[in-house]
N, CA, C and O of each residue as an XYZ file, in Angstrom:
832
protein
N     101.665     72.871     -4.359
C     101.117     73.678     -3.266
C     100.927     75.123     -3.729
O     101.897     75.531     -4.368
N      99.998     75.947     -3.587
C      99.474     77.206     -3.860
C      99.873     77.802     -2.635
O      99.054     77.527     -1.758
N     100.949     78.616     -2.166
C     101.352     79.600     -1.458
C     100.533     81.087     -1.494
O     100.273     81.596     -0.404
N     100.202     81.654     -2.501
C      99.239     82.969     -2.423
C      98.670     82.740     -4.444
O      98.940     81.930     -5.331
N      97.935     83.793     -4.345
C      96.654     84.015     -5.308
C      97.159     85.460     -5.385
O      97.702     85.820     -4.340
N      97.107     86.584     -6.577
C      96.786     87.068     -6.786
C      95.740     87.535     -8.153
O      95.812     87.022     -9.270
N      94.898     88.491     -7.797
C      93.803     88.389     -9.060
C      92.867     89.085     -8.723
O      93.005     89.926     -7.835
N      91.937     88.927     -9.233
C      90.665     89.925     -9.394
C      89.750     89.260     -8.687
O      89.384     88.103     -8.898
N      89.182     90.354     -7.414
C      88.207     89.775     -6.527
C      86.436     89.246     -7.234
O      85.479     89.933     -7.589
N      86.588     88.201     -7.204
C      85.441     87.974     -7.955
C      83.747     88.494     -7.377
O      82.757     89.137     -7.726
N      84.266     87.736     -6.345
C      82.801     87.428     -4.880
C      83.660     87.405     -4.001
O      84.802     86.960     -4.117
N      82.994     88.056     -2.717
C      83.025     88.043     -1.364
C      81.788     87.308     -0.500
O      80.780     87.799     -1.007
N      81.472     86.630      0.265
C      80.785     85.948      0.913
C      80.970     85.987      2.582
O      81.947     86.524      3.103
N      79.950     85.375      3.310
C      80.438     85.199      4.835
C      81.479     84.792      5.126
O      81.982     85.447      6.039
N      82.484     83.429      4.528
C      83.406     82.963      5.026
C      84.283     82.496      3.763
O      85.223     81.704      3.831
N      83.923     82.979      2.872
C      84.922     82.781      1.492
C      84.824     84.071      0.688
O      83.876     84.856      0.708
N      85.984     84.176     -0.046
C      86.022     84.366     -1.341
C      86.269     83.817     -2.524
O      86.691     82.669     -2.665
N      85.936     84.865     -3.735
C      86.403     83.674     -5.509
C      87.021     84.929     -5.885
O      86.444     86.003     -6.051
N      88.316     84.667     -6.007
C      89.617     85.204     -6.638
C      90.052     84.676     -8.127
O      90.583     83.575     -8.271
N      89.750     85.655     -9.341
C      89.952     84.934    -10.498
C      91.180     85.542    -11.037
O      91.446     86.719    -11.278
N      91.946     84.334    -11.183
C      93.717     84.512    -11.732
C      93.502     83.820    -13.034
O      93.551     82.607    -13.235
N      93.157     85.152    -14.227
C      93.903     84.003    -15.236
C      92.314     83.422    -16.057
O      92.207     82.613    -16.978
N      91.485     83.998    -15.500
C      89.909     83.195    -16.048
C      89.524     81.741    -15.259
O      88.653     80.952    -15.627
N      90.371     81.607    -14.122
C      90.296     80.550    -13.158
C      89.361     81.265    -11.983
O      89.633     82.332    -11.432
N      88.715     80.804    -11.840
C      88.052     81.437    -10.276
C      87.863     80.779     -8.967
O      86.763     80.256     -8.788
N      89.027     80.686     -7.707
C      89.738     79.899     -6.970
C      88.864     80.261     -5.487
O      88.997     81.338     -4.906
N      88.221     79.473     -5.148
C      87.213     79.488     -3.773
C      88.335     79.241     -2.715
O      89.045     78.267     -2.466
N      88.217     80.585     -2.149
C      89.076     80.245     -0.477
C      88.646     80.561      0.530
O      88.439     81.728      0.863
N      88.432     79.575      1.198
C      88.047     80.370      2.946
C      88.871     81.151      3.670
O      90.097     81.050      3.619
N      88.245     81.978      4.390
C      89.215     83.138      4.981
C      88.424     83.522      6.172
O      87.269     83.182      6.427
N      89.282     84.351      6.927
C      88.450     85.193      8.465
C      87.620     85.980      8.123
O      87.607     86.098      6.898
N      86.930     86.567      8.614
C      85.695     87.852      8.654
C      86.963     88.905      8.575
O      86.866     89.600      7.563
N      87.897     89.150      9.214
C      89.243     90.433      9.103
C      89.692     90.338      7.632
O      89.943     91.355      6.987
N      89.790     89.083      7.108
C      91.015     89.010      5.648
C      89.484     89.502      4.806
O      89.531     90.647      4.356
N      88.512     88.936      4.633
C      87.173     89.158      3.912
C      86.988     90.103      4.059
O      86.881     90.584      2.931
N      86.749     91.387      5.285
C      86.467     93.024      5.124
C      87.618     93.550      4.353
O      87.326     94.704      4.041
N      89.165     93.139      3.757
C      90.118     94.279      3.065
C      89.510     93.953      1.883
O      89.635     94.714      0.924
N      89.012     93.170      1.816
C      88.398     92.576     -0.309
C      87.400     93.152     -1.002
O      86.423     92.913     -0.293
N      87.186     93.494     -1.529
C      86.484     94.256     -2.710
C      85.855     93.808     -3.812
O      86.770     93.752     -4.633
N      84.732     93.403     -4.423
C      84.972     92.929     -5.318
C      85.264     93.596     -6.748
O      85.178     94.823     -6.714
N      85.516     93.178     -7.706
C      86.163     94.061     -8.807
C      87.424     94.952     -8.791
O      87.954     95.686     -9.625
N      87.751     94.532     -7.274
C      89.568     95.059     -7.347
C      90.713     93.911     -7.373
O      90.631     92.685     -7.447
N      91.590     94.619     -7.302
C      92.643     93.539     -7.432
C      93.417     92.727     -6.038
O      94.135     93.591     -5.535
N      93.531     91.588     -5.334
C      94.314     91.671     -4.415
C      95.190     90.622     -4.339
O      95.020     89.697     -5.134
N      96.174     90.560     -3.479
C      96.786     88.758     -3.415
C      96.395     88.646     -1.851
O      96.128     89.427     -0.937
N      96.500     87.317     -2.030
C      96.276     86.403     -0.868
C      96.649     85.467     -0.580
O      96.441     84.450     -1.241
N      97.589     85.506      0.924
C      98.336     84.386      0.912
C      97.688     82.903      1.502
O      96.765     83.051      2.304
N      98.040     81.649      1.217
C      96.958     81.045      0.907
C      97.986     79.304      1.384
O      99.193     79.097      1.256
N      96.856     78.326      1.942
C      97.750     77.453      2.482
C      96.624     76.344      1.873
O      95.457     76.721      1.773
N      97.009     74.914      1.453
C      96.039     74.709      1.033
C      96.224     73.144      1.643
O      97.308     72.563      1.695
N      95.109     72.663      2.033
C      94.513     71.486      2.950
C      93.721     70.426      1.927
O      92.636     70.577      1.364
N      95.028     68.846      1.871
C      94.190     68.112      0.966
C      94.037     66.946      1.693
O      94.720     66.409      2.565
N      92.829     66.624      1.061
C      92.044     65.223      1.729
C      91.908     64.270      0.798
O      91.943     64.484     -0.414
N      91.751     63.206      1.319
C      91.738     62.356      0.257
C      90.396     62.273     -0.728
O      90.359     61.590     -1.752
N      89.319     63.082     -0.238
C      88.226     63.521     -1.180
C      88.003     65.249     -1.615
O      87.099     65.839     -2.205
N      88.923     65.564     -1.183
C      89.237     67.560     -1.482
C      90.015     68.180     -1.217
O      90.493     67.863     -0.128
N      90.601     69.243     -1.808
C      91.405     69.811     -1.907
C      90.623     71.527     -1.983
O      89.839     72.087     -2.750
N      91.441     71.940     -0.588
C      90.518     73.208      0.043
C      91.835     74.326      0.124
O      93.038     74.164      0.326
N      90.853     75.722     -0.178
C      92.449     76.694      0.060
C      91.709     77.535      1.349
O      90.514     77.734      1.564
N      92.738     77.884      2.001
C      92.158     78.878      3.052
C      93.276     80.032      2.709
O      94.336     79.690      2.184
N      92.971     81.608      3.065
C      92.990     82.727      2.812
C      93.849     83.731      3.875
O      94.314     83.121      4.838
N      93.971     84.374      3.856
C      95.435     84.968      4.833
C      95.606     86.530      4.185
O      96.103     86.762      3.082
N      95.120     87.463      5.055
C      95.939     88.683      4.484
C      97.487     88.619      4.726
O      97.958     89.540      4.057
N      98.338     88.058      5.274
C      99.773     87.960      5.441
C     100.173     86.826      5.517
O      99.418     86.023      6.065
N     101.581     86.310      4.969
C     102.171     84.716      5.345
C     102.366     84.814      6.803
O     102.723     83.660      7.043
N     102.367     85.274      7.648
C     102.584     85.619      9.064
C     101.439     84.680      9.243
O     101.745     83.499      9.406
N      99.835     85.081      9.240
C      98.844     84.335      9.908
C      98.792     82.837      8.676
O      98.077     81.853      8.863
N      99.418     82.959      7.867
C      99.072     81.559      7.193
C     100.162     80.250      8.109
O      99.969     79.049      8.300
N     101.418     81.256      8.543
C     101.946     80.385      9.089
C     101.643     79.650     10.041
O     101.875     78.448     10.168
N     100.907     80.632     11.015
C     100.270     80.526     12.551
C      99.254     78.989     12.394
O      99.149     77.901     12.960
N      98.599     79.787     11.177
C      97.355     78.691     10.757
C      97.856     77.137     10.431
O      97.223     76.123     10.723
N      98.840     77.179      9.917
C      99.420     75.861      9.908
C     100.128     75.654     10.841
O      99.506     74.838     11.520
N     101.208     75.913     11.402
C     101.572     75.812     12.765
C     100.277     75.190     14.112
O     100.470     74.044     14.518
N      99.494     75.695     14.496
C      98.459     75.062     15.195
C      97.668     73.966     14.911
O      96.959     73.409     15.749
N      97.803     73.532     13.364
C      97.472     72.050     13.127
C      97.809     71.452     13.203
O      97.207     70.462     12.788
N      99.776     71.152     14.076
C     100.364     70.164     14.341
C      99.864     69.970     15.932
O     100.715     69.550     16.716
N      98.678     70.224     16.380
C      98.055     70.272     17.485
C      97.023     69.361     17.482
O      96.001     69.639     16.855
N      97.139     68.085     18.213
C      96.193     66.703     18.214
C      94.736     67.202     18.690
O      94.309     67.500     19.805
N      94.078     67.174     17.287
C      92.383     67.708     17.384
C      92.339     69.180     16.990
O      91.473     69.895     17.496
N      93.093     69.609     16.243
C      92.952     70.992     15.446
C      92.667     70.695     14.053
O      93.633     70.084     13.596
N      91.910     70.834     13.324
C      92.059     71.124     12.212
C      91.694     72.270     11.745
O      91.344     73.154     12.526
N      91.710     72.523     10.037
C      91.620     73.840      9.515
C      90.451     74.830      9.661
O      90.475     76.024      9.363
N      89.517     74.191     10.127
C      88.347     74.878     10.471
C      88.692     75.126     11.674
O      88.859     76.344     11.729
N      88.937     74.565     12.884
C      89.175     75.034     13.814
C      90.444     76.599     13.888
O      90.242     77.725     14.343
N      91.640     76.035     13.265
C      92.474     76.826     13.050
C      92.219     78.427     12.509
O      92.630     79.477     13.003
N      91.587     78.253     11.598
C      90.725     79.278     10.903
C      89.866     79.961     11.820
O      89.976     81.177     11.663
N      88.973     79.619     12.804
C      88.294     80.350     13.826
C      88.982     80.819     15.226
O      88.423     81.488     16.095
N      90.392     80.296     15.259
C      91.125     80.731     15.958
C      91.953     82.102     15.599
O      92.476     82.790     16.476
N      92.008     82.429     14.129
C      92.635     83.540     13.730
C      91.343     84.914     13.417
O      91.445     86.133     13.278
N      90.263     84.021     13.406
C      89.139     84.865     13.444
C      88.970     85.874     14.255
O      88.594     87.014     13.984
N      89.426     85.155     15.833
C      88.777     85.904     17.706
C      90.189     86.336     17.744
O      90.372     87.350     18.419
N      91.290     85.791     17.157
C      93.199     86.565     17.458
C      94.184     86.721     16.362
O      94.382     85.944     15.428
N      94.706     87.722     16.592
C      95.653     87.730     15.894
C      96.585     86.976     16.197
O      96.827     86.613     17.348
N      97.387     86.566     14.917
C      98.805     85.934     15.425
C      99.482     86.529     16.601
O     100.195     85.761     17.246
N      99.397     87.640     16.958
C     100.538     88.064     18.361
C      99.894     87.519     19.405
O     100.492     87.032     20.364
N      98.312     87.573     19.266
C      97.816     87.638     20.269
C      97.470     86.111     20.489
O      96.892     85.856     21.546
N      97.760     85.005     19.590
C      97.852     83.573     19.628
C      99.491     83.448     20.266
O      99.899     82.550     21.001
N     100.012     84.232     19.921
C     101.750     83.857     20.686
C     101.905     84.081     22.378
O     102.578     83.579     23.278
N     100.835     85.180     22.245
C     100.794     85.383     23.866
C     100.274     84.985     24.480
O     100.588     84.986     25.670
N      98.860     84.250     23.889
C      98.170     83.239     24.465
C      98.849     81.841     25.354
O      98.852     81.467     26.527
N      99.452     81.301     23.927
C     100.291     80.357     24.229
C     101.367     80.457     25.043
O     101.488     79.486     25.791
N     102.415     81.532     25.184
C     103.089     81.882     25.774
C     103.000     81.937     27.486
O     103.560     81.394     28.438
N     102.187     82.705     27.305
C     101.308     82.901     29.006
C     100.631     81.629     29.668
O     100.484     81.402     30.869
N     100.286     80.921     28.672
C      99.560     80.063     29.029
C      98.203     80.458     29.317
O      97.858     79.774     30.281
N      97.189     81.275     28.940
C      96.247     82.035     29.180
C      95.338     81.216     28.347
O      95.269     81.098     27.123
N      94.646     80.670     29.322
C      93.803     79.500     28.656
C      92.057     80.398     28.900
O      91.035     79.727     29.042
N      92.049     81.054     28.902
C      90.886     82.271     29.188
C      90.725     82.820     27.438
O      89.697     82.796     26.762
N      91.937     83.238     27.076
C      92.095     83.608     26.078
C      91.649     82.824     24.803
O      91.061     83.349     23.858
N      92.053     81.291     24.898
C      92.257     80.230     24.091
C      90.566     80.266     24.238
O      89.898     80.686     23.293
N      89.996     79.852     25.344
C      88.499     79.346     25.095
C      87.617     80.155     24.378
O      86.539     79.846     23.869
N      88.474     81.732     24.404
C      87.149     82.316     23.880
C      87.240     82.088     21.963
O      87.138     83.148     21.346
N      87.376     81.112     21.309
C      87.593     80.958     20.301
C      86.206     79.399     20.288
O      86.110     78.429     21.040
N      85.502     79.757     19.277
C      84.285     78.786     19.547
C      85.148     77.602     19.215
O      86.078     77.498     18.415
N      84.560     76.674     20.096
C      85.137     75.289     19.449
C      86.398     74.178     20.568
O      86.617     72.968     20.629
N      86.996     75.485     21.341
C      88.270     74.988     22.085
C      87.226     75.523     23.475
O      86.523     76.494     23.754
N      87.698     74.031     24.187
C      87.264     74.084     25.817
C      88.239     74.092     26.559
O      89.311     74.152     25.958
N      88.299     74.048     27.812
C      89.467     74.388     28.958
C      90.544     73.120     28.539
O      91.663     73.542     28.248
N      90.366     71.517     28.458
C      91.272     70.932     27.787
C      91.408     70.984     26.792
O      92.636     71.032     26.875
N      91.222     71.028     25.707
C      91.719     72.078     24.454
C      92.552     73.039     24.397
O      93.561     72.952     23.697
N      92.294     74.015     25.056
C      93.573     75.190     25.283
C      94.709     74.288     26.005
O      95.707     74.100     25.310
N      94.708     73.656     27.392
C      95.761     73.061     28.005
C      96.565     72.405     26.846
O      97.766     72.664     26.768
N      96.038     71.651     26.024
C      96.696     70.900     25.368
C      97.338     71.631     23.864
O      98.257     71.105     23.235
N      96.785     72.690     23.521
C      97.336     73.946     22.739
C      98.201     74.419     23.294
O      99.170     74.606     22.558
N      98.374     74.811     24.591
C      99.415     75.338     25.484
C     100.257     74.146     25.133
O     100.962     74.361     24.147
N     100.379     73.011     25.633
C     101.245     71.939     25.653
C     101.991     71.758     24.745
O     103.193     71.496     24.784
N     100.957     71.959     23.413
C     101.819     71.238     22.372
C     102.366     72.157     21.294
O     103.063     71.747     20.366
N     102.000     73.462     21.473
C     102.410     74.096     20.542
C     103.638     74.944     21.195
O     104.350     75.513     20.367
N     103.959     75.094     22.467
C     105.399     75.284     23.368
C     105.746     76.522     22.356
O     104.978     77.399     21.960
N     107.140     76.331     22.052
C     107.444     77.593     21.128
C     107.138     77.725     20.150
O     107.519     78.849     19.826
N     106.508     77.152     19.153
C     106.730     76.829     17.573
C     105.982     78.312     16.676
O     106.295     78.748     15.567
N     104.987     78.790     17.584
C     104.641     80.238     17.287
C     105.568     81.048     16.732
O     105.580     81.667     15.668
N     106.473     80.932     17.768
C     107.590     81.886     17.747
C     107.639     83.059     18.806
O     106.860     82.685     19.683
N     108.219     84.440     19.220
C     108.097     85.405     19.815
C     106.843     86.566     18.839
O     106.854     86.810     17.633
N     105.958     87.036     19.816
C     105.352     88.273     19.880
C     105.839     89.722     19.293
O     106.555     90.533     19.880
N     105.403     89.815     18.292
C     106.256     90.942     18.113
C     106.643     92.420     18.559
O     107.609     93.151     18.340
N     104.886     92.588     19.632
C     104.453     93.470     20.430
C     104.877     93.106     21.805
O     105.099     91.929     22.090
N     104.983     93.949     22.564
C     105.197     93.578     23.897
C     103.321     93.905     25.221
O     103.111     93.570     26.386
N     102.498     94.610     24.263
C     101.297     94.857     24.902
C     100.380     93.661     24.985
O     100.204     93.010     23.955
N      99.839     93.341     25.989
C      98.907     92.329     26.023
C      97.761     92.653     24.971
O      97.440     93.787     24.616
N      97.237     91.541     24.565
C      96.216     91.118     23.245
C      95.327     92.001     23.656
O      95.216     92.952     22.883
N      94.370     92.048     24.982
C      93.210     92.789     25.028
C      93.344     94.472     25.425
O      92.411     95.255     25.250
N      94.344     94.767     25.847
C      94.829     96.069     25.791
C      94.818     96.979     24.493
O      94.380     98.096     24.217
N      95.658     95.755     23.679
C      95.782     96.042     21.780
C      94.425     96.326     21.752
O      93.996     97.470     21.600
N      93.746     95.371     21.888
C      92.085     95.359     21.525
C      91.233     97.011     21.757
O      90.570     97.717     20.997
N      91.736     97.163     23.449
C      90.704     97.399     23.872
C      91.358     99.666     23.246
O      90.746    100.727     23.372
N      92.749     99.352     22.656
C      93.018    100.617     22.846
C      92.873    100.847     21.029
O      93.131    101.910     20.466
N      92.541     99.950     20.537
C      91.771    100.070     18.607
C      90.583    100.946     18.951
O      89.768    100.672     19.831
N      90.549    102.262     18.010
C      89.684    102.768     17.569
C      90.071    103.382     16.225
O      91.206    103.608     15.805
N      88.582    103.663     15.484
C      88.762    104.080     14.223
C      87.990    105.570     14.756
O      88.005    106.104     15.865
N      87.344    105.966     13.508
C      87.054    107.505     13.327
C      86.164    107.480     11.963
O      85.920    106.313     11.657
N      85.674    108.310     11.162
C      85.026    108.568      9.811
C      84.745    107.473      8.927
O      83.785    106.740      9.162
N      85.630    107.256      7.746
C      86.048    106.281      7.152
C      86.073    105.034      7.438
O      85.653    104.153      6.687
N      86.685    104.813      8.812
C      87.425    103.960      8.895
C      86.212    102.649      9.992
O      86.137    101.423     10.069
N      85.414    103.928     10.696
C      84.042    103.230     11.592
C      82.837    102.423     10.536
O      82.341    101.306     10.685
N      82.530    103.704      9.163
C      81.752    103.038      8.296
C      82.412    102.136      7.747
O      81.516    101.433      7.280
N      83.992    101.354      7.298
C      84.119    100.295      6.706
C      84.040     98.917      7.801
O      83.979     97.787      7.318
N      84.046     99.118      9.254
C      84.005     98.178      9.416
C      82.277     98.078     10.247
O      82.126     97.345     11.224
N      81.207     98.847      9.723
C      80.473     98.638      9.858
C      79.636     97.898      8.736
O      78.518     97.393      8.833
N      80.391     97.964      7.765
C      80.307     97.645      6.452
C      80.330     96.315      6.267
O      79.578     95.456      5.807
N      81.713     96.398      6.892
C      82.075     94.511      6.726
C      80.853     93.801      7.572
O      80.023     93.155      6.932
N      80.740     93.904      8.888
C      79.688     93.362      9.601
C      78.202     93.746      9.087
O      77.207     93.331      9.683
N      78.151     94.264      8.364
C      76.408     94.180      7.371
C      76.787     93.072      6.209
O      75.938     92.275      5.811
N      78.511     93.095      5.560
C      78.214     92.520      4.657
C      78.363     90.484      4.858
O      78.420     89.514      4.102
N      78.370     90.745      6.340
C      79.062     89.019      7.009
C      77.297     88.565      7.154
O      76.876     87.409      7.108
N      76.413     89.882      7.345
C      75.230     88.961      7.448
C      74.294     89.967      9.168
O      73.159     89.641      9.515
N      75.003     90.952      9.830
C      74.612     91.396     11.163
C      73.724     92.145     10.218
O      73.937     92.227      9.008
N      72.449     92.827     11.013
C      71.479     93.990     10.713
C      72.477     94.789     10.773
O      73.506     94.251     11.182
N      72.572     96.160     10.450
C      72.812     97.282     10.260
C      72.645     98.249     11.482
O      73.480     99.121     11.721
N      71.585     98.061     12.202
C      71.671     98.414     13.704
C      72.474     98.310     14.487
O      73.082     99.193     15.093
N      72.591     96.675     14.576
C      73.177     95.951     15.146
C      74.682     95.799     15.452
O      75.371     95.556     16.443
N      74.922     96.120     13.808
C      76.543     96.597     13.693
C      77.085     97.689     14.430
O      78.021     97.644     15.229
N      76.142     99.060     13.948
C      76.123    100.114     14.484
C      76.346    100.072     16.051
O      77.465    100.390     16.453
N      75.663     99.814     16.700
C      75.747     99.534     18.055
C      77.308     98.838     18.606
O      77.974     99.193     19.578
N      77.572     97.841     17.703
C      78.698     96.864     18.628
C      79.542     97.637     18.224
O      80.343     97.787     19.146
N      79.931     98.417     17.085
C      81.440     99.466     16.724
C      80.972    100.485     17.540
O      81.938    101.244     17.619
N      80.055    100.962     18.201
C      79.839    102.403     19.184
C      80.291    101.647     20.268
O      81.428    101.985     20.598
N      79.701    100.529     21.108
C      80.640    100.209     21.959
C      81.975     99.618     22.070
O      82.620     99.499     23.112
N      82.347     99.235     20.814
C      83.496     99.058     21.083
C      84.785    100.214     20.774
O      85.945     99.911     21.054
N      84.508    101.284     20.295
C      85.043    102.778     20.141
C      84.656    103.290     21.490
O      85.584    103.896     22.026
N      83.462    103.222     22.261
C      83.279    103.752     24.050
C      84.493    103.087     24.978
O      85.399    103.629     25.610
N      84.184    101.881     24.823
C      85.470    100.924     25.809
C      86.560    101.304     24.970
O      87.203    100.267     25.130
N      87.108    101.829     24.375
C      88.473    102.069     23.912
C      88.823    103.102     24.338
O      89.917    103.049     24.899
N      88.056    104.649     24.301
C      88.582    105.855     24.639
C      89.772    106.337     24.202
O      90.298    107.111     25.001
N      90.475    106.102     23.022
C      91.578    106.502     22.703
C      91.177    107.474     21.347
O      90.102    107.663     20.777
N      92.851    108.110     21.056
C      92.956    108.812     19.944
C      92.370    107.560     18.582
O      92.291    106.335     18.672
N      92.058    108.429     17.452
C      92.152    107.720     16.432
C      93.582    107.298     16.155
O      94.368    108.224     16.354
N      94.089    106.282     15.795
C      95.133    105.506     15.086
C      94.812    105.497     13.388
O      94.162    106.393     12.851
N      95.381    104.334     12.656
C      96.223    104.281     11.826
C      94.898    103.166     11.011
O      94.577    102.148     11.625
N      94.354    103.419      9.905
C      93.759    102.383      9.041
C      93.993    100.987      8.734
O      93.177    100.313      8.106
N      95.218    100.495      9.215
C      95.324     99.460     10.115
C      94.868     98.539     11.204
O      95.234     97.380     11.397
N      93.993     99.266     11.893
C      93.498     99.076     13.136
C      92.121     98.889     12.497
O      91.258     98.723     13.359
N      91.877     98.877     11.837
C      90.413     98.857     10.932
C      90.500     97.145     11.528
O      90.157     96.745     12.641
N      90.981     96.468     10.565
C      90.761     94.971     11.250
C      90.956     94.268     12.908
O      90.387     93.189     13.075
N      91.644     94.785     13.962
C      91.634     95.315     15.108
C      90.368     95.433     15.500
O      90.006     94.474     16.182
N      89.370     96.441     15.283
C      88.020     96.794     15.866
C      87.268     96.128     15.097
O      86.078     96.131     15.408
N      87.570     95.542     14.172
C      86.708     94.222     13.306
C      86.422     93.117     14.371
O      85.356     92.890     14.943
N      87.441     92.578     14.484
C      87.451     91.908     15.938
C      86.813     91.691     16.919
O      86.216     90.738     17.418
N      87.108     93.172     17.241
C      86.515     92.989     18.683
C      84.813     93.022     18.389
O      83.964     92.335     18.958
N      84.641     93.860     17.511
C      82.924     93.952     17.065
C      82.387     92.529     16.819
O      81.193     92.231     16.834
N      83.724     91.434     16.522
C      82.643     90.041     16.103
C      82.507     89.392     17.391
O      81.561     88.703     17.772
N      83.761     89.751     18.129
C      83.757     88.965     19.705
C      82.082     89.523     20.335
O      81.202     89.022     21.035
N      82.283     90.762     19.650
C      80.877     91.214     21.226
C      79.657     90.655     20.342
O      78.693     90.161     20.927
N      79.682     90.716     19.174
C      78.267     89.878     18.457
C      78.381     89.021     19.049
O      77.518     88.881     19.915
N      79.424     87.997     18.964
C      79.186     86.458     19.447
C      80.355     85.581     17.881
O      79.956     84.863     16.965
N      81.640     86.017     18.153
C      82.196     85.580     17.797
C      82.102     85.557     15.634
O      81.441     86.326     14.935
N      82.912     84.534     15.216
C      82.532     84.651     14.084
C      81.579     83.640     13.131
O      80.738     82.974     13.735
N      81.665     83.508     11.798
C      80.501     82.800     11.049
C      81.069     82.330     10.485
O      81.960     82.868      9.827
N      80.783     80.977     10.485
C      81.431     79.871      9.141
C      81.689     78.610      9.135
O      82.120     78.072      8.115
């Protein structure tokens, strides 16, 4: 089992990267959030969970073992698999999958392409505690809605959304409104993936 990758960013793409460890160059799928910290020609690790079939053997991508856990954790969920799982960490963060589940906030769950109103019920059902506790105590769209960037931090994630495939306008526009509906101080370069987010929710979710 391959737990994480570190190495030299080869390629970045819509819904993968090629990470070369070693003169190996290792294709992993990942979120539109883990794909905007990557670079290519820098160095990064990535933690990494890997899904075998009896005709392939696939790695998926994780800026933290935190969301790799999540990501496997929700596949012990009857009718999840890794693609699904994967577009669920796309529209939430892990806290905001704990509170989902937690609450039972099946509003939350649907807006993830793919899961319908029985879908979430049965995500609610079956995944009970196994998340674990929230580490935040603020509701998910609050988090959301109180992310803003500033200078730097607006052009990289306008960046990422030109480089997933949006026009350049287009981008422009969904990080202005989603910095308007926030109204807050600038925060912490952190929050960069935060307003990543929410910019793919208001496009129309993510690609892959």
């Amino acid at each position: 089992m391959i737990a994480s990758l570190t190495g030299t960013v080869a390629h970045v793409g819509l819904d993968r990267v090629v990470v070369d460890v070693g003169g190996v160059g290792y294709l992993v799928h990942a979120t539109p959030t883990t794909l905007a910290g990557l670079r290519v020609g820098e160095t990064a690790r990535v933690a990494t969970s890997m899904v075998v079939r009896e005709d392939s053997m696939t790695l998926y991508g994780f800026g933290d073992a935190d969301e790799r856990d999540v990501f496997e954790a929700v596949q012990t969920v009857s009718g999840v698999g890794p693609r699904l799982a994967l577009a669920m960490l796309a529209v939430h963060t892990p806290d905001a999958l704990r509170r989902a589940v937690a609450t039972e906030d099946l509003a939350a769950l649907t807006r993830v392409p793919g899961i319908g109103r029985k879908g979430a019920q049965r995500i609610v059902l079956e995944l009970g505690d196994r998340l674990g506790p929230a580490s935040g105590s603020a509701p998910a769209e609050a988090a959301t809605a109180a992310a803003t960037v500033a200078g730097d931090h607006t052009e990289r994630v306008v960046e990422a959304l030109t480089g997933l495939g949006w026009p350049a306008k287009q981008a422009d526009d969904a990080v202005a409104k989603v910095l308007a509906e926030a109204g807050a101080e600038v925060v912490a370069a952190d929050e960069v993936a935060t307003t990543l987010r929410a910019a793919l929710r208001l496009l129309g979710g993510h690609r892959g």
